């Protein structure tokens, strides 16, 4: 039995994702390169790009000035990092980066840096043999959240919280975590990774003092789940809003089931109608000016982004896109109607994506 819960849009009009119409938005390619790229939006409406330096370790940083990319200096440790994870505040004024430097005998040291007011400051170094950072969220200049992965030898995930000038361990009583979103120091969401813990995914909410498990429609262990045949969500993408609402979307891969969009209305999670199948939902982000954004990657056809603004859903499809293209990151330009979109384009072996990939950064203008 398939059951859908109707969603009430933010304006109260009652429209759902199924009502989305194709927008007249314009896609403009702003950057193309081989290899990995990390992207965050900045307060001036631009973006920072962190690009892997070819096949060797190390990263460089580029900043969009409205017309071109300008290379900017990075701390020395970024040039030694094999992996880099970045996250920015909703305002675009603060960015945190974790640079993982690999040493002898597979040792890993993570160096945490903060970018604010145009400069980098170092804040923390930690040994990360197994429990490497798998998620970050920034709710203000002085508040950040780091989620580490579960050690396969038994150590659980951890949640490290920076408040002011100190770090503390605010780990909930669960084994494995996959994602985090924060709007305020007393409004933080995490989701468990049931792939690692062999359990059903759950969401937990931090109220400033402790964690509380919050039920959602997709966690039922029955084939009669409300999520149209999906018994659980794996590695949901989360977004928290300053008004206390939140969103969760997934799964991050396309399969035979239906993707799921959940909305927290301050009291409970509700499922939003989404009448598509075999589509991966890889990211969800919000901005007070441009509204809600969701990245969607169909198993066949071009990827697209959904936007909910003023109670109206629109859809923007990548021109000329296809199965080889995948949206892996989105970042609203603060205070504007623009969106930065990170796409990976894989080479095709027959009709299947190969291993070689090209990173493309688009600016989507509505």
mmCIF file of C-alpha atoms in Angstrom, residues 123-341:
data_model
loop_
_atom_site.group_PDB
_atom_site.id
_atom_site.type_symbol
_atom_site.label_atom_id
_atom_site.label_comp_id
_atom_site.label_asym_id
_atom_site.label_seq_id
_atom_site.Cartn_x
_atom_site.Cartn_y
_atom_site.Cartn_z
ATOM 1 C CA UNK A 123 41.816 26.140 15.384
ATOM 2 C CA UNK A 124 42.352 22.432 15.898
ATOM 3 C CA UNK A 125 44.447 19.427 14.886
ATOM 4 C CA UNK A 126 43.321 15.911 15.681
ATOM 5 C CA UNK A 127 44.445 12.379 14.950
ATOM 6 C CA UNK A 128 41.907 10.712 12.663
ATOM 7 C CA UNK A 129 43.060 7.171 11.948
ATOM 8 C CA UNK A 130 39.474 6.011 11.379
ATOM 9 C CA UNK A 131 37.053 8.554 12.776
ATOM 10 C CA UNK A 132 37.464 11.113 10.034
ATOM 11 C CA UNK A 133 35.052 14.013 9.574
ATOM 12 C CA UNK A 134 32.021 12.976 7.502
ATOM 13 C CA UNK A 135 29.851 16.069 8.018
ATOM 14 C CA UNK A 136 30.096 19.729 9.024
ATOM 15 C CA UNK A 137 27.633 22.519 9.765
ATOM 16 C CA UNK A 138 28.208 26.201 10.571
ATOM 17 C CA UNK A 139 25.469 28.241 12.235
ATOM 18 C CA UNK A 140 27.481 31.388 13.054
ATOM 19 C CA UNK A 141 31.031 32.711 13.195
ATOM 20 C CA UNK A 142 31.706 31.106 16.577
ATOM 21 C CA UNK A 143 29.556 27.971 16.332
ATOM 22 C CA UNK A 144 30.400 24.933 14.218
ATOM 23 C CA UNK A 145 29.594 21.233 14.325
ATOM 24 C CA UNK A 146 31.758 18.331 13.152
ATOM 25 C CA UNK A 147 30.517 14.751 12.758
ATOM 26 C CA UNK A 148 33.041 11.923 12.543
ATOM 27 C CA UNK A 149 32.486 8.496 11.055
ATOM 28 C CA UNK A 150 32.239 5.237 12.971
ATOM 29 C CA UNK A 151 35.448 3.278 13.511
ATOM 30 C CA UNK A 152 35.002 -0.168 11.947
ATOM 31 C CA UNK A 153 36.830 -1.595 14.983
ATOM 32 C CA UNK A 154 34.085 -0.391 17.291
ATOM 33 C CA UNK A 155 34.411 3.308 18.183
ATOM 34 C CA UNK A 156 31.189 5.243 17.581
ATOM 35 C CA UNK A 157 30.764 8.446 15.620
ATOM 36 C CA UNK A 158 31.340 11.666 17.503
ATOM 37 C CA UNK A 159 29.790 15.128 17.368
ATOM 38 C CA UNK A 160 32.298 17.879 18.152
ATOM 39 C CA UNK A 161 30.782 21.292 18.874
ATOM 40 C CA UNK A 162 32.682 24.562 18.835
ATOM 41 C CA UNK A 163 30.989 27.187 20.969
ATOM 42 C CA UNK A 164 32.824 30.444 21.365
ATOM 43 C CA UNK A 165 36.498 29.538 21.663
ATOM 44 C CA UNK A 166 36.255 25.979 22.954
ATOM 45 C CA UNK A 167 35.443 22.548 21.532
ATOM 46 C CA UNK A 168 33.383 19.999 23.393
ATOM 47 C CA UNK A 169 32.035 16.529 22.771
ATOM 48 C CA UNK A 170 28.235 16.593 22.327
ATOM 49 C CA UNK A 171 27.832 13.099 20.910
ATOM 50 C CA UNK A 172 24.346 11.537 21.020
ATOM 51 C CA UNK A 173 23.951 7.906 22.207
ATOM 52 C CA UNK A 174 24.072 6.313 18.727
ATOM 53 C CA UNK A 175 26.648 4.234 16.883
ATOM 54 C CA UNK A 176 27.053 5.861 13.479
ATOM 55 C CA UNK A 177 26.204 9.280 12.055
ATOM 56 C CA UNK A 178 26.147 10.460 8.453
ATOM 57 C CA UNK A 179 25.046 14.102 8.341
ATOM 58 C CA UNK A 180 24.431 17.298 10.301
ATOM 59 C CA UNK A 181 22.599 20.614 9.786
ATOM 60 C CA UNK A 182 22.490 23.618 12.108
ATOM 61 C CA UNK A 183 20.573 26.893 12.079
ATOM 62 C CA UNK A 184 21.304 28.076 15.637
ATOM 63 C CA UNK A 185 23.314 26.750 18.600
ATOM 64 C CA UNK A 186 20.044 25.348 19.986
ATOM 65 C CA UNK A 187 18.669 23.998 16.692
ATOM 66 C CA UNK A 188 20.805 21.206 15.230
ATOM 67 C CA UNK A 189 19.873 18.001 13.394
ATOM 68 C CA UNK A 190 21.838 14.799 12.806
ATOM 69 C CA UNK A 191 20.921 11.616 10.960
ATOM 70 C CA UNK A 192 22.264 8.134 11.643
ATOM 71 C CA UNK A 193 23.962 6.037 8.987
ATOM 72 C CA UNK A 194 22.163 2.705 9.023
ATOM 73 C CA UNK A 195 24.558 1.330 6.395
ATOM 74 C CA UNK A 196 27.339 1.285 8.970
ATOM 75 C CA UNK A 197 25.292 0.433 12.060
ATOM 76 C CA UNK A 198 22.928 -2.033 10.339
ATOM 77 C CA UNK A 199 19.975 -0.210 11.870
ATOM 78 C CA UNK A 200 17.123 1.921 10.555
ATOM 79 C CA UNK A 201 18.091 5.571 9.966
ATOM 80 C CA UNK A 202 16.794 7.987 12.605
ATOM 81 C CA UNK A 203 16.960 11.746 13.099
ATOM 82 C CA UNK A 204 17.973 13.431 16.352
ATOM 83 C CA UNK A 205 17.520 17.073 17.374
ATOM 84 C CA UNK A 206 19.755 19.166 19.654
ATOM 85 C CA UNK A 207 17.873 21.815 21.677
ATOM 86 C CA UNK A 208 20.928 23.459 23.192
ATOM 87 C CA UNK A 209 21.104 21.052 26.121
ATOM 88 C CA UNK A 210 20.607 17.479 24.934
ATOM 89 C CA UNK A 211 19.630 15.253 22.015
ATOM 90 C CA UNK A 212 16.122 13.948 21.397
ATOM 91 C CA UNK A 213 15.183 11.234 18.909
ATOM 92 C CA UNK A 214 12.503 12.466 16.495
ATOM 93 C CA UNK A 215 10.430 9.945 14.542
ATOM 94 C CA UNK A 216 9.990 10.361 10.801
ATOM 95 C CA UNK A 217 7.637 8.570 8.373
ATOM 96 C CA UNK A 218 10.380 6.574 6.646
ATOM 97 C CA UNK A 219 11.932 4.795 9.600
ATOM 98 C CA UNK A 220 9.278 2.097 9.931
ATOM 99 C CA UNK A 221 10.805 -1.347 9.408
ATOM 100 C CA UNK A 222 7.802 -2.549 7.452
ATOM 101 C CA UNK A 223 7.241 -2.939 3.724
ATOM 102 C CA UNK A 224 4.104 -0.861 4.314
ATOM 103 C CA UNK A 225 6.220 2.182 5.061
ATOM 104 C CA UNK A 226 4.782 5.596 4.243
ATOM 105 C CA UNK A 227 7.722 6.160 1.896
ATOM 106 C CA UNK A 228 6.305 4.324 -1.110
ATOM 107 C CA UNK A 229 8.212 1.114 -0.700
ATOM 108 C CA UNK A 230 11.352 2.630 0.833
ATOM 109 C CA UNK A 231 11.872 1.177 4.292
ATOM 110 C CA UNK A 232 14.507 3.695 5.291
ATOM 111 C CA UNK A 233 16.619 6.570 3.989
ATOM 112 C CA UNK A 234 20.372 6.274 3.629
ATOM 113 C CA UNK A 235 22.550 9.277 4.328
ATOM 114 C CA UNK A 236 19.858 11.900 4.090
ATOM 115 C CA UNK A 237 20.870 15.436 3.219
ATOM 116 C CA UNK A 238 19.646 17.890 5.866
ATOM 117 C CA UNK A 239 18.922 21.616 5.952
ATOM 118 C CA UNK A 240 17.839 23.663 8.968
ATOM 119 C CA UNK A 241 16.133 27.062 8.759
ATOM 120 C CA UNK A 242 16.452 29.956 11.239
ATOM 121 C CA UNK A 243 12.658 29.849 11.813
ATOM 122 C CA UNK A 244 12.900 26.360 13.326
ATOM 123 C CA UNK A 245 11.806 24.417 10.264
ATOM 124 C CA UNK A 246 14.009 21.797 8.621
ATOM 125 C CA UNK A 247 14.201 19.577 5.546
ATOM 126 C CA UNK A 248 15.575 16.100 4.827
ATOM 127 C CA UNK A 249 15.922 14.509 1.381
ATOM 128 C CA UNK A 250 17.282 11.222 0.047
ATOM 129 C CA UNK A 251 18.482 8.750 -0.845
ATOM 130 C CA UNK A 252 21.689 9.950 -2.476
ATOM 131 C CA UNK A 253 21.580 7.244 -5.152
ATOM 132 C CA UNK A 254 19.028 6.337 -7.803
ATOM 133 C CA UNK A 255 17.409 2.925 -7.462
ATOM 134 C CA UNK A 256 14.036 1.313 -8.074
ATOM 135 C CA UNK A 257 12.369 3.089 -5.157
ATOM 136 C CA UNK A 258 11.044 6.599 -4.861
ATOM 137 C CA UNK A 259 13.095 9.444 -3.384
ATOM 138 C CA UNK A 260 11.768 11.094 -0.253
ATOM 139 C CA UNK A 261 11.357 14.729 0.809
ATOM 140 C CA UNK A 262 10.550 15.380 4.471
ATOM 141 C CA UNK A 263 9.667 18.709 6.082
ATOM 142 C CA UNK A 264 9.905 19.471 9.794
ATOM 143 C CA UNK A 265 7.122 21.925 10.689
ATOM 144 C CA UNK A 266 8.471 22.558 14.214
ATOM 145 C CA UNK A 267 6.368 19.733 15.640
ATOM 146 C CA UNK A 268 6.781 16.684 13.359
ATOM 147 C CA UNK A 269 8.292 15.400 10.115
ATOM 148 C CA UNK A 270 5.832 15.297 7.217
ATOM 149 C CA UNK A 271 6.344 13.693 3.847
ATOM 150 C CA UNK A 272 6.130 15.948 0.802
ATOM 151 C CA UNK A 273 4.511 14.560 -2.345
ATOM 152 C CA UNK A 274 7.128 13.705 -4.983
ATOM 153 C CA UNK A 275 5.852 11.521 -7.794
ATOM 154 C CA UNK A 276 9.150 10.338 -9.316
ATOM 155 C CA UNK A 277 11.161 7.106 -9.193
ATOM 156 C CA UNK A 278 14.779 6.098 -9.782
ATOM 157 C CA UNK A 279 16.017 9.571 -8.841
ATOM 158 C CA UNK A 280 18.773 10.441 -6.390
ATOM 159 C CA UNK A 281 18.351 13.495 -4.161
ATOM 160 C CA UNK A 282 21.857 14.581 -3.273
ATOM 161 C CA UNK A 283 21.520 17.952 -1.540
ATOM 162 C CA UNK A 284 19.049 20.330 0.089
ATOM 163 C CA UNK A 285 19.806 23.952 1.017
ATOM 164 C CA UNK A 286 17.788 26.994 2.093
ATOM 165 C CA UNK A 287 18.189 30.765 1.889
ATOM 166 C CA UNK A 288 15.815 33.497 3.172
ATOM 167 C CA UNK A 289 15.793 35.240 -0.214
ATOM 168 C CA UNK A 290 15.741 32.360 -2.701
ATOM 169 C CA UNK A 291 13.900 29.751 -0.624
ATOM 170 C CA UNK A 292 14.448 25.997 -0.664
ATOM 171 C CA UNK A 293 16.671 24.160 -3.160
ATOM 172 C CA UNK A 294 16.874 20.392 -3.828
ATOM 173 C CA UNK A 295 19.329 18.680 -6.207
ATOM 174 C CA UNK A 296 17.891 15.739 -8.185
ATOM 175 C CA UNK A 297 19.721 13.193 -10.352
ATOM 176 C CA UNK A 298 17.518 10.798 -12.380
ATOM 177 C CA UNK A 299 18.936 7.419 -13.374
ATOM 178 C CA UNK A 300 18.159 8.439 -16.956
ATOM 179 C CA UNK A 301 17.772 11.972 -18.248
ATOM 180 C CA UNK A 302 19.258 15.297 -17.199
ATOM 181 C CA UNK A 303 19.802 16.351 -13.578
ATOM 182 C CA UNK A 304 17.784 19.273 -12.242
ATOM 183 C CA UNK A 305 17.197 21.430 -9.180
ATOM 184 C CA UNK A 306 13.854 22.097 -7.529
ATOM 185 C CA UNK A 307 13.124 25.451 -5.921
ATOM 186 C CA UNK A 308 10.339 26.385 -3.493
ATOM 187 C CA UNK A 309 9.839 30.126 -3.153
ATOM 188 C CA UNK A 310 6.752 32.083 -2.136
ATOM 189 C CA UNK A 311 4.706 28.870 -2.077
ATOM 190 C CA UNK A 312 5.582 27.924 -5.674
ATOM 191 C CA UNK A 313 7.730 25.026 -6.873
ATOM 192 C CA UNK A 314 9.848 25.409 -10.018
ATOM 193 C CA UNK A 315 12.257 23.058 -11.749
ATOM 194 C CA UNK A 316 15.491 24.011 -13.540
ATOM 195 C CA UNK A 317 16.926 21.269 -15.754
ATOM 196 C CA UNK A 318 20.574 21.245 -16.837
ATOM 197 C CA UNK A 319 20.621 22.050 -20.586
ATOM 198 C CA UNK A 320 22.086 19.178 -22.572
ATOM 199 C CA UNK A 321 22.553 17.108 -19.429
ATOM 200 C CA UNK A 322 22.286 13.339 -19.266
ATOM 201 C CA UNK A 323 23.086 10.240 -17.186
ATOM 202 C CA UNK A 324 26.802 11.089 -17.201
ATOM 203 C CA UNK A 325 26.078 14.311 -15.252
ATOM 204 C CA UNK A 326 25.502 14.337 -11.509
ATOM 205 C CA UNK A 327 24.805 17.286 -9.193
ATOM 206 C CA UNK A 328 26.888 16.720 -6.083
ATOM 207 C CA UNK A 329 26.642 20.146 -4.444
ATOM 208 C CA UNK A 330 24.529 23.300 -4.395
ATOM 209 C CA UNK A 331 25.054 26.619 -2.596
ATOM 210 C CA UNK A 332 22.565 29.531 -2.637
ATOM 211 C CA UNK A 333 24.238 32.914 -3.116
ATOM 212 C CA UNK A 334 23.138 34.677 0.123
ATOM 213 C CA UNK A 335 20.431 37.275 -0.322
ATOM 214 C CA UNK A 336 19.992 36.670 -4.061
ATOM 215 C CA UNK A 337 17.938 34.481 -6.413
ATOM 216 C CA UNK A 338 21.079 32.750 -7.694
ATOM 217 C CA UNK A 339 22.417 29.278 -7.022
ATOM 218 C CA UNK A 340 25.895 27.811 -7.405
ATOM 219 C CA UNK A 341 25.754 24.226 -8.726
#
